[in-house]
Short mmCIF file of C-alpha atoms in Angstrom, two decimals:
data_model
loop_
_atom_site.label_atom_id
_atom_site.label_comp_id
_atom_site.label_asym_id
_atom_site.label_seq_id
_atom_site.Cartn_x
_atom_site.Cartn_y
_atom_site.Cartn_z
CA MET A 4 9.69 -70.91 -118.50
CA ASN A 5 10.11 -67.89 -120.76
CA PRO A 6 9.04 -68.87 -124.33
CA ARG A 7 11.43 -66.32 -125.81
CA ARG A 8 14.34 -67.84 -123.91
CA VAL A 9 13.36 -71.33 -125.06
CA ALA A 10 13.16 -70.10 -128.67
CA LEU A 11 16.61 -68.51 -128.46
CA GLY A 12 18.02 -71.73 -127.01
CA LEU A 13 16.51 -73.78 -129.83
CA VAL A 14 17.89 -71.38 -132.44
CA ALA A 15 21.37 -71.68 -130.91
CA LEU A 16 21.11 -75.48 -130.85
CA VAL A 17 19.99 -75.64 -134.48
CA ALA A 18 22.76 -73.25 -135.51
CA ALA A 19 25.34 -75.38 -133.70
CA VAL A 20 24.08 -78.51 -135.47
CA VAL A 21 24.25 -76.70 -138.83
CA VAL A 22 27.86 -75.70 -138.13
CA VAL A 23 28.81 -79.29 -137.33
CA LEU A 24 27.02 -80.76 -140.37
CA THR A 25 28.44 -78.13 -142.73
CA VAL A 26 32.00 -78.76 -141.60
CA ARG A 27 31.53 -82.52 -141.83
CA SER A 28 30.22 -82.28 -145.39
CA ALA A 29 32.98 -79.90 -146.47
CA GLY A 30 35.71 -81.85 -144.72
CA LEU A 31 37.45 -80.79 -141.52
CA PRO A 32 40.98 -80.56 -143.02
CA ASP A 33 39.71 -78.28 -145.83
CA VAL A 34 37.87 -75.96 -143.44
CA ARG A 35 40.72 -75.72 -140.96
CA GLY A 36 43.20 -75.29 -143.81
CA ALA A 37 41.24 -72.27 -145.03
CA VAL A 38 41.14 -70.87 -141.49
CA GLU A 39 44.89 -71.30 -141.06
CA ALA A 40 45.56 -69.72 -144.46
CA SER A 41 43.81 -66.53 -143.35
CA GLY A 42 46.49 -65.91 -140.74
CA VAL A 43 45.44 -63.76 -137.78
CA TRP A 44 42.30 -62.52 -139.51
CA ALA A 45 40.11 -65.56 -138.84
CA PRO A 46 40.77 -65.65 -135.06
CA LEU A 47 40.47 -61.87 -134.79
CA LEU A 48 37.20 -61.72 -136.72
CA PHE A 49 35.83 -64.68 -134.77
CA VAL A 50 36.47 -62.94 -131.43
CA LEU A 51 35.05 -59.62 -132.60
CA PHE A 52 31.99 -61.12 -134.25
CA SER A 53 31.15 -63.50 -131.40
CA GLY A 54 31.65 -60.69 -128.89
CA ALA A 55 29.42 -58.29 -130.83
CA VAL A 56 26.60 -60.79 -131.35
CA THR A 57 26.51 -62.17 -127.81
CA VAL A 58 26.23 -58.70 -126.28
CA THR A 59 22.59 -59.22 -127.25
CA PRO A 60 20.49 -62.02 -125.68
CA VAL A 61 21.61 -64.43 -128.44
CA PRO A 62 22.98 -67.60 -126.74
CA ARG A 63 26.73 -68.04 -127.12
CA THR A 64 26.54 -71.83 -127.60
CA VAL A 65 26.87 -71.72 -131.37
CA PHE A 66 30.10 -69.72 -131.14
CA THR A 67 31.52 -72.04 -128.51
CA VAL A 68 30.84 -75.06 -130.72
CA ALA A 69 32.19 -73.24 -133.78
CA ALA A 70 35.42 -72.43 -131.92
CA GLY A 71 36.12 -76.13 -131.42
CA VAL A 72 35.08 -77.00 -134.97
CA LEU A 73 37.12 -74.29 -136.70
CA PHE A 74 40.18 -73.90 -134.50
CA GLY A 75 40.56 -77.13 -132.53
CA SER A 76 40.55 -77.62 -128.79
CA VAL A 77 43.35 -75.44 -127.44
CA THR A 78 43.03 -72.42 -129.74
CA GLY A 79 39.25 -72.82 -129.73
CA VAL A 80 39.05 -72.51 -125.95
CA LEU A 81 41.22 -69.38 -125.96
CA LEU A 82 39.16 -67.72 -128.71
CA ALA A 83 35.80 -68.70 -127.20
CA VAL A 84 36.83 -67.30 -123.80
CA ALA A 85 38.14 -64.12 -125.45
CA GLY A 86 34.92 -63.56 -127.40
CA THR A 87 32.74 -64.27 -124.39
CA THR A 88 34.77 -61.97 -122.14
CA LEU A 89 34.60 -59.21 -124.75
CA ALA A 90 30.79 -59.53 -124.87
CA ALA A 91 30.52 -59.53 -121.08
CA ALA A 92 32.71 -56.44 -120.72
CA ALA A 93 30.90 -54.56 -123.51
CA ALA A 94 27.45 -55.33 -122.07
CA PHE A 95 28.59 -54.28 -118.58
CA TRP A 96 29.78 -50.85 -119.72
CA LEU A 97 26.86 -50.29 -122.07
CA VAL A 98 24.48 -50.73 -119.16
CA ARG A 99 26.58 -48.51 -116.89
CA LEU A 100 26.75 -45.77 -119.53
CA LEU A 101 23.04 -45.93 -120.36
CA GLY A 102 22.34 -45.08 -116.72
CA ALA A 103 19.05 -44.30 -115.05
CA THR A 104 16.76 -44.87 -118.04
CA PHE A 105 17.84 -48.47 -118.43
CA VAL A 106 17.68 -49.05 -114.67
CA GLU A 107 14.14 -47.76 -114.48
CA ARG A 108 12.95 -49.98 -117.34
CA HIS A 109 14.67 -53.23 -116.40
CA ALA A 110 15.76 -53.21 -112.74
CA HIS A 111 12.57 -54.86 -111.44
CA ARG A 112 12.40 -57.76 -113.88
CA ARG A 113 12.30 -61.06 -112.05
CA GLY A 114 15.50 -62.56 -113.48
CA VAL A 115 17.48 -59.35 -113.11
CA THR A 116 16.32 -58.88 -109.51
CA TRP A 117 17.28 -62.45 -108.59
CA VAL A 118 20.78 -62.05 -110.03
CA ARG A 119 21.30 -58.57 -108.57
CA ALA A 120 20.47 -59.84 -105.11
CA ARG A 121 23.52 -62.07 -105.30
CA LEU A 122 25.82 -59.63 -107.08
CA ASP A 123 25.17 -56.81 -104.62
CA ARG A 124 26.26 -59.01 -101.71
CA SER A 125 29.67 -60.09 -103.03
CA GLY A 126 31.65 -59.48 -106.19
CA LEU A 127 34.04 -62.13 -107.47
CA LEU A 128 32.44 -65.09 -105.70
CA ALA A 129 28.95 -64.08 -106.78
CA VAL A 130 29.89 -63.65 -110.44
CA LEU A 131 31.89 -66.88 -110.45
CA SER A 132 29.12 -68.94 -108.88
CA LEU A 133 26.40 -67.44 -111.09
CA ARG A 134 28.43 -68.09 -114.26
CA LEU A 135 28.56 -71.75 -113.26
CA ILE A 136 24.76 -72.07 -113.20
CA PRO A 137 23.54 -73.09 -116.68
CA MET A 138 20.03 -71.76 -115.97
CA VAL A 139 21.31 -68.17 -115.58
CA PRO A 140 21.37 -66.70 -119.12
CA PHE A 141 24.69 -65.14 -120.08
CA ALA A 142 23.15 -61.84 -121.23
CA VAL A 143 20.91 -61.46 -118.16
CA LEU A 144 23.90 -61.77 -115.85
CA ASN A 145 25.82 -59.20 -117.93
CA TYR A 146 22.97 -56.68 -117.72
CA ALA A 147 22.32 -57.33 -114.04
CA ALA A 148 26.00 -56.82 -113.24
CA GLY A 149 25.90 -53.45 -114.95
CA LEU A 150 22.92 -52.48 -112.82
CA SER A 151 24.50 -53.75 -109.61
CA GLY A 152 27.31 -52.42 -107.48
CA VAL A 153 29.84 -55.08 -108.51
CA ARG A 154 33.22 -53.69 -109.60
CA PHE A 155 34.54 -54.32 -113.11
CA VAL A 156 37.73 -56.26 -112.31
CA PRO A 157 36.05 -58.85 -110.03
CA TYR A 158 33.26 -59.10 -112.61
CA VAL A 159 35.67 -59.88 -115.47
CA LEU A 160 37.76 -62.28 -113.38
CA GLY A 161 34.67 -64.08 -112.13
CA THR A 162 33.37 -64.27 -115.70
CA VAL A 163 36.56 -65.84 -117.06
CA LEU A 164 36.80 -68.39 -114.25
CA GLY A 165 33.08 -69.14 -114.33
CA ILE A 166 32.76 -69.74 -118.06
CA LEU A 167 35.87 -71.93 -118.32
CA PRO A 168 34.28 -75.26 -117.27
CA GLY A 169 31.42 -75.11 -119.73
CA THR A 170 33.52 -73.55 -122.50
CA VAL A 171 36.24 -76.19 -122.31
CA ALA A 172 33.66 -78.98 -122.31
CA VAL A 173 31.74 -77.65 -125.34
CA VAL A 174 34.81 -76.67 -127.40
CA VAL A 175 36.48 -80.05 -126.92
CA LEU A 176 33.20 -81.78 -127.74
CA GLY A 177 32.83 -79.70 -130.91
CA ASP A 178 36.36 -80.64 -131.94
CA ALA A 179 35.76 -84.33 -131.29
CA VAL A 180 32.32 -84.55 -132.94
CA THR A 181 33.58 -83.06 -136.21
CA GLY A 182 36.38 -85.57 -136.48
CA GLY A 183 39.17 -83.66 -134.81
CA SER A 184 41.76 -85.33 -132.61
CA PRO A 185 41.77 -83.55 -129.24
CA HIS A 186 44.49 -84.72 -126.89
CA PRO A 187 43.29 -87.28 -124.30
CA VAL A 188 44.34 -84.85 -121.56
CA LEU A 189 41.93 -82.26 -122.98
CA LEU A 190 39.12 -84.81 -122.97
CA THR A 191 39.87 -85.49 -119.31
CA VAL A 192 39.96 -81.76 -118.58
CA SER A 193 36.64 -81.41 -120.40
CA LEU A 194 35.03 -84.05 -118.18
CA VAL A 195 36.51 -82.56 -114.99
CA CYS A 196 35.37 -79.07 -116.01
CA GLY A 197 31.86 -80.35 -116.62
CA LEU A 198 31.75 -81.94 -113.17
CA LEU A 199 33.13 -78.76 -111.57
CA GLY A 200 30.45 -76.75 -113.33
CA ILE A 201 27.71 -79.02 -111.99
CA GLY A 202 29.15 -78.90 -108.47
CA GLY A 203 29.54 -75.12 -108.55
CA ALA A 204 26.01 -74.71 -109.83
CA LEU A 205 24.58 -76.80 -107.01
CA LEU A 206 26.53 -74.88 -104.36
CA ALA A 207 25.66 -71.48 -105.83
CA ALA A 208 21.98 -72.32 -106.13
CA ARG A 209 21.79 -73.18 -102.43
CA ARG A 210 23.23 -69.83 -101.27
CA PRO A 211 20.50 -67.49 -100.01
CA ALA A 212 20.08 -64.07 -101.55
CA VAL A 213 19.59 -60.71 -99.91
CA ALA A 214 16.81 -58.34 -100.81
CA VAL A 215 17.51 -55.70 -103.45
CA THR A 216 16.08 -52.26 -102.97
CA ALA A 217 15.04 -50.08 -105.88
CA ASP A 218 17.56 -47.52 -107.09
#
């Protein structure tokens, strides 16, 4: 296992715990009251900031937890999905625009090659299934998609559908852990989404890949 990836995961976990503990100590009503008082600025800045940061290999977990903590379940899911989609789209086009230099430096890395082998075969289904696999880092899939032949619209659609199960589960959990009152239906949806994510991951992992030739 890549030590750098493990370190990034631990940093994201610690940051998520800090967010939860900080909000608990400050009081959830006070924090959410301040967020609501800011009007559209808090949601807008959250989406832009989370999108900008997670273009890099920084795990998006802390922002997903923070969305549930700061905005509640329903709004939190919408904002977390918006920020994640923004990061995915930005990374995709950055790689496409950087062109041959980036391809030459990164195309043969093991993780990128494994993901590209699946993306080059099919668009929407490949992106959707790969997004459901927790072991596939968010940033790696973004970069690999930019290097592959997948089209932008199927990539974005597959990203939105693929991140929904995990995002709903984590946002609702973040809302509940910090003392929020998510609707029982959302808790049920969270559980169902988690199970769908596990099932999709198992199915996607079993699909064989095709070989990827060098560009």
